[in-house]
């Protein structure tokens, strides 16, 4: 009989959307079943206007904005995931800035994760052409298994 692989390091990627919240249940379930470590990763997209903003907004206001962003992310982690986990599994919260797909792939390699779990927004047509899909880019370039959870609303319509 073939033995099921154990996933000791699970990477869950979130943008704090409803789709990500739905995918969290899968990442949590895998981690709990395999008694692993769950990384909960949020990537703050690069702001192409950062340099422009720094020229027109004083440093004090920029620090206030950065602090507000950090607090919002911390609240999202707590409300959406940490409160659900309790002390059931071991987890780490990770926030990185950069291009989402590149940072996710870099993290998977650095931490030697066993599986990546992420949701997809399920864009089709012109939206997909212009915006692409972070999930698709990760899937195409990941050396590790990627478990992509489709948009829950699409599943409900089927």
mmCIF file of C-alpha atoms in Angstrom:
data_model
loop_
_atom_site.group_PDB
_atom_site.id
_atom_site.type_symbol
_atom_site.label_atom_id
_atom_site.label_comp_id
_atom_site.label_asym_id
_atom_site.label_seq_id
_atom_site.Cartn_x
_atom_site.Cartn_y
_atom_site.Cartn_z
ATOM 1 C CA UNK A 1 0.000 0.000 0.000
ATOM 2 C CA UNK A 2 1.315 3.449 -0.909
ATOM 3 C CA UNK A 3 1.973 5.744 2.022
ATOM 4 C CA UNK A 4 0.551 9.265 1.927
ATOM 5 C CA UNK A 5 3.237 11.982 2.078
ATOM 6 C CA UNK A 6 3.455 13.997 5.284
ATOM 7 C CA UNK A 7 3.497 17.747 4.903
ATOM 8 C CA UNK A 8 5.535 19.035 7.836
ATOM 9 C CA UNK A 9 5.838 22.601 6.517
ATOM 10 C CA UNK A 10 2.694 24.057 4.992
ATOM 11 C CA UNK A 11 2.699 27.513 3.442
ATOM 12 C CA UNK A 12 -0.668 29.248 3.325
ATOM 13 C CA UNK A 13 -0.704 32.437 1.239
ATOM 14 C CA UNK A 14 -3.320 35.069 1.980
ATOM 15 C CA UNK A 15 -4.460 38.399 0.626
ATOM 16 C CA UNK A 16 -7.151 38.463 3.353
ATOM 17 C CA UNK A 17 -9.902 37.931 0.804
ATOM 18 C CA UNK A 18 -12.926 35.664 1.175
ATOM 19 C CA UNK A 19 -11.250 33.221 -1.221
ATOM 20 C CA UNK A 20 -8.118 33.101 0.918
ATOM 21 C CA UNK A 21 -10.222 32.530 4.025
ATOM 22 C CA UNK A 22 -11.844 29.557 2.316
ATOM 23 C CA UNK A 23 -8.430 28.131 1.351
ATOM 24 C CA UNK A 24 -7.239 28.542 4.955
ATOM 25 C CA UNK A 25 -9.459 25.664 6.078
ATOM 26 C CA UNK A 26 -7.559 23.327 3.729
ATOM 27 C CA UNK A 27 -4.136 24.544 4.896
ATOM 28 C CA UNK A 28 -5.193 24.244 8.520
ATOM 29 C CA UNK A 29 -6.570 20.735 7.961
ATOM 30 C CA UNK A 30 -3.387 19.500 6.290
ATOM 31 C CA UNK A 31 -1.219 21.005 9.014
ATOM 32 C CA UNK A 32 -3.305 19.536 11.816
ATOM 33 C CA UNK A 33 -3.505 16.095 10.202
ATOM 34 C CA UNK A 34 0.250 15.911 9.616
ATOM 35 C CA UNK A 35 1.209 17.663 12.871
ATOM 36 C CA UNK A 36 3.221 20.189 10.916
ATOM 37 C CA UNK A 37 4.093 23.855 10.959
ATOM 38 C CA UNK A 38 1.786 26.318 9.205
ATOM 39 C CA UNK A 39 3.305 29.462 7.749
ATOM 40 C CA UNK A 40 0.662 32.127 7.145
ATOM 41 C CA UNK A 41 2.149 34.493 4.574
ATOM 42 C CA UNK A 42 0.876 37.851 3.379
ATOM 43 C CA UNK A 43 2.781 39.752 0.712
ATOM 44 C CA UNK A 44 2.310 43.509 0.600
ATOM 45 C CA UNK A 45 2.491 44.408 -3.091
ATOM 46 C CA UNK A 46 5.128 46.934 -4.083
ATOM 47 C CA UNK A 47 3.763 50.436 -4.451
ATOM 48 C CA UNK A 48 4.973 51.849 -7.776
ATOM 49 C CA UNK A 49 4.226 55.356 -6.446
ATOM 50 C CA UNK A 50 6.259 54.996 -3.224
ATOM 51 C CA UNK A 51 9.027 57.384 -4.288
ATOM 52 C CA UNK A 52 6.440 59.932 -5.442
ATOM 53 C CA UNK A 53 4.602 59.704 -2.109
ATOM 54 C CA UNK A 54 7.844 60.122 -0.157
ATOM 55 C CA UNK A 55 8.473 63.423 -1.987
ATOM 56 C CA UNK A 56 5.075 64.885 -1.087
ATOM 57 C CA UNK A 57 4.189 63.401 2.296
ATOM 58 C CA UNK A 58 6.233 64.243 5.363
ATOM 59 C CA UNK A 59 8.096 61.460 7.162
ATOM 60 C CA UNK A 60 5.846 61.629 10.225
ATOM 61 C CA UNK A 61 2.724 61.030 8.147
ATOM 62 C CA UNK A 62 4.437 58.219 6.225
ATOM 63 C CA UNK A 63 5.292 56.532 9.541
ATOM 64 C CA UNK A 64 1.649 56.867 10.662
ATOM 65 C CA UNK A 65 0.473 55.307 7.397
ATOM 66 C CA UNK A 66 2.976 52.440 7.752
ATOM 67 C CA UNK A 67 1.890 51.850 11.359
ATOM 68 C CA UNK A 68 -1.783 51.786 10.308
ATOM 69 C CA UNK A 69 -0.995 49.231 7.592
ATOM 70 C CA UNK A 70 0.905 47.047 10.069
ATOM 71 C CA UNK A 71 -1.968 47.229 12.577
ATOM 72 C CA UNK A 72 -4.498 46.335 9.874
ATOM 73 C CA UNK A 73 -2.454 43.303 8.838
ATOM 74 C CA UNK A 74 -2.038 42.196 12.464
ATOM 75 C CA UNK A 75 -5.806 42.521 13.015
ATOM 76 C CA UNK A 76 -6.522 40.520 9.859
ATOM 77 C CA UNK A 77 -4.162 37.741 10.968
ATOM 78 C CA UNK A 78 -5.818 37.595 14.381
ATOM 79 C CA UNK A 79 -9.462 37.842 13.312
ATOM 80 C CA UNK A 80 -9.260 35.593 10.261
ATOM 81 C CA UNK A 81 -6.781 32.911 11.325
ATOM 82 C CA UNK A 82 -5.175 33.052 14.777
ATOM 83 C CA UNK A 83 -8.521 33.055 16.597
ATOM 84 C CA UNK A 84 -9.522 29.918 14.664
ATOM 85 C CA UNK A 85 -6.255 28.123 15.379
ATOM 86 C CA UNK A 86 -6.056 28.597 19.119
ATOM 87 C CA UNK A 87 -3.346 26.212 20.293
ATOM 88 C CA UNK A 88 -4.306 23.367 17.931
ATOM 89 C CA UNK A 89 -1.267 23.679 15.656
ATOM 90 C CA UNK A 90 2.104 25.398 15.437
ATOM 91 C CA UNK A 91 2.127 28.423 13.142
ATOM 92 C CA UNK A 92 4.180 31.447 12.137
ATOM 93 C CA UNK A 93 2.867 34.722 10.746
ATOM 94 C CA UNK A 94 5.000 36.179 7.963
ATOM 95 C CA UNK A 95 4.618 39.512 6.176
ATOM 96 C CA UNK A 96 6.855 40.422 3.249
ATOM 97 C CA UNK A 97 6.811 43.274 0.734
ATOM 98 C CA UNK A 98 7.381 42.775 -2.965
ATOM 99 C CA UNK A 99 5.893 41.145 -6.021
ATOM 100 C CA UNK A 100 3.531 38.461 -4.717
ATOM 101 C CA UNK A 101 4.513 35.477 -6.850
ATOM 102 C CA UNK A 102 8.247 36.172 -6.558
ATOM 103 C CA UNK A 103 8.127 36.552 -2.776
ATOM 104 C CA UNK A 104 6.023 33.421 -2.320
ATOM 105 C CA UNK A 105 8.443 31.367 -4.409
ATOM 106 C CA UNK A 106 11.463 32.827 -2.620
ATOM 107 C CA UNK A 107 9.906 31.960 0.756
ATOM 108 C CA UNK A 108 9.091 28.384 -0.304
ATOM 109 C CA UNK A 109 12.715 27.805 -1.232
ATOM 110 C CA UNK A 110 14.173 29.497 1.854
ATOM 111 C CA UNK A 111 11.991 27.545 4.275
ATOM 112 C CA UNK A 112 11.881 24.285 2.275
ATOM 113 C CA UNK A 113 8.100 24.061 2.543
ATOM 114 C CA UNK A 114 6.433 20.779 1.632
ATOM 115 C CA UNK A 115 3.252 22.218 0.106
ATOM 116 C CA UNK A 116 1.807 25.622 -0.783
ATOM 117 C CA UNK A 117 -1.917 26.210 -0.245
ATOM 118 C CA UNK A 118 -3.603 29.235 -1.764
ATOM 119 C CA UNK A 119 -6.918 30.376 -3.104
ATOM 120 C CA UNK A 120 -7.603 31.869 -6.476
ATOM 121 C CA UNK A 121 -9.998 34.629 -7.402
ATOM 122 C CA UNK A 122 -11.033 32.755 -10.511
ATOM 123 C CA UNK A 123 -10.703 35.656 -12.917
ATOM 124 C CA UNK A 124 -11.403 34.780 -16.497
ATOM 125 C CA UNK A 125 -11.330 36.577 -19.813
ATOM 126 C CA UNK A 126 -9.879 40.051 -20.049
ATOM 127 C CA UNK A 127 -9.397 40.382 -16.266
ATOM 128 C CA UNK A 128 -7.143 37.333 -16.276
ATOM 129 C CA UNK A 129 -5.222 38.585 -19.305
ATOM 130 C CA UNK A 130 -4.474 41.982 -17.744
ATOM 131 C CA UNK A 131 -3.982 40.989 -14.121
ATOM 132 C CA UNK A 132 -2.769 37.411 -14.497
ATOM 133 C CA UNK A 133 -2.977 35.157 -11.528
ATOM 134 C CA UNK A 134 -0.572 34.983 -8.621
ATOM 135 C CA UNK A 135 -1.716 31.393 -8.045
ATOM 136 C CA UNK A 136 -1.003 30.482 -11.658
ATOM 137 C CA UNK A 137 2.472 32.055 -11.575
ATOM 138 C CA UNK A 138 3.315 30.229 -8.356
ATOM 139 C CA UNK A 139 2.014 26.956 -9.772
ATOM 140 C CA UNK A 140 4.081 27.302 -12.940
ATOM 141 C CA UNK A 141 7.353 28.022 -11.132
ATOM 142 C CA UNK A 142 7.141 26.215 -7.806
ATOM 143 C CA UNK A 143 9.451 23.277 -7.162
ATOM 144 C CA UNK A 144 7.002 22.178 -4.436
ATOM 145 C CA UNK A 145 3.416 20.887 -4.681
ATOM 146 C CA UNK A 146 0.837 23.674 -4.907
ATOM 147 C CA UNK A 147 -2.740 23.105 -3.758
ATOM 148 C CA UNK A 148 -4.914 25.775 -5.384
ATOM 149 C CA UNK A 149 -8.400 26.155 -3.964
ATOM 150 C CA UNK A 150 -10.898 27.559 -6.463
ATOM 151 C CA UNK A 151 -13.123 30.492 -5.652
ATOM 152 C CA UNK A 152 -15.872 29.287 -3.292
ATOM 153 C CA UNK A 153 -18.524 31.270 -5.183
ATOM 154 C CA UNK A 154 -17.662 29.390 -8.381
ATOM 155 C CA UNK A 155 -18.098 26.091 -6.553
ATOM 156 C CA UNK A 156 -21.497 27.185 -5.226
ATOM 157 C CA UNK A 157 -22.696 28.067 -8.751
ATOM 158 C CA UNK A 158 -21.763 24.650 -10.146
#
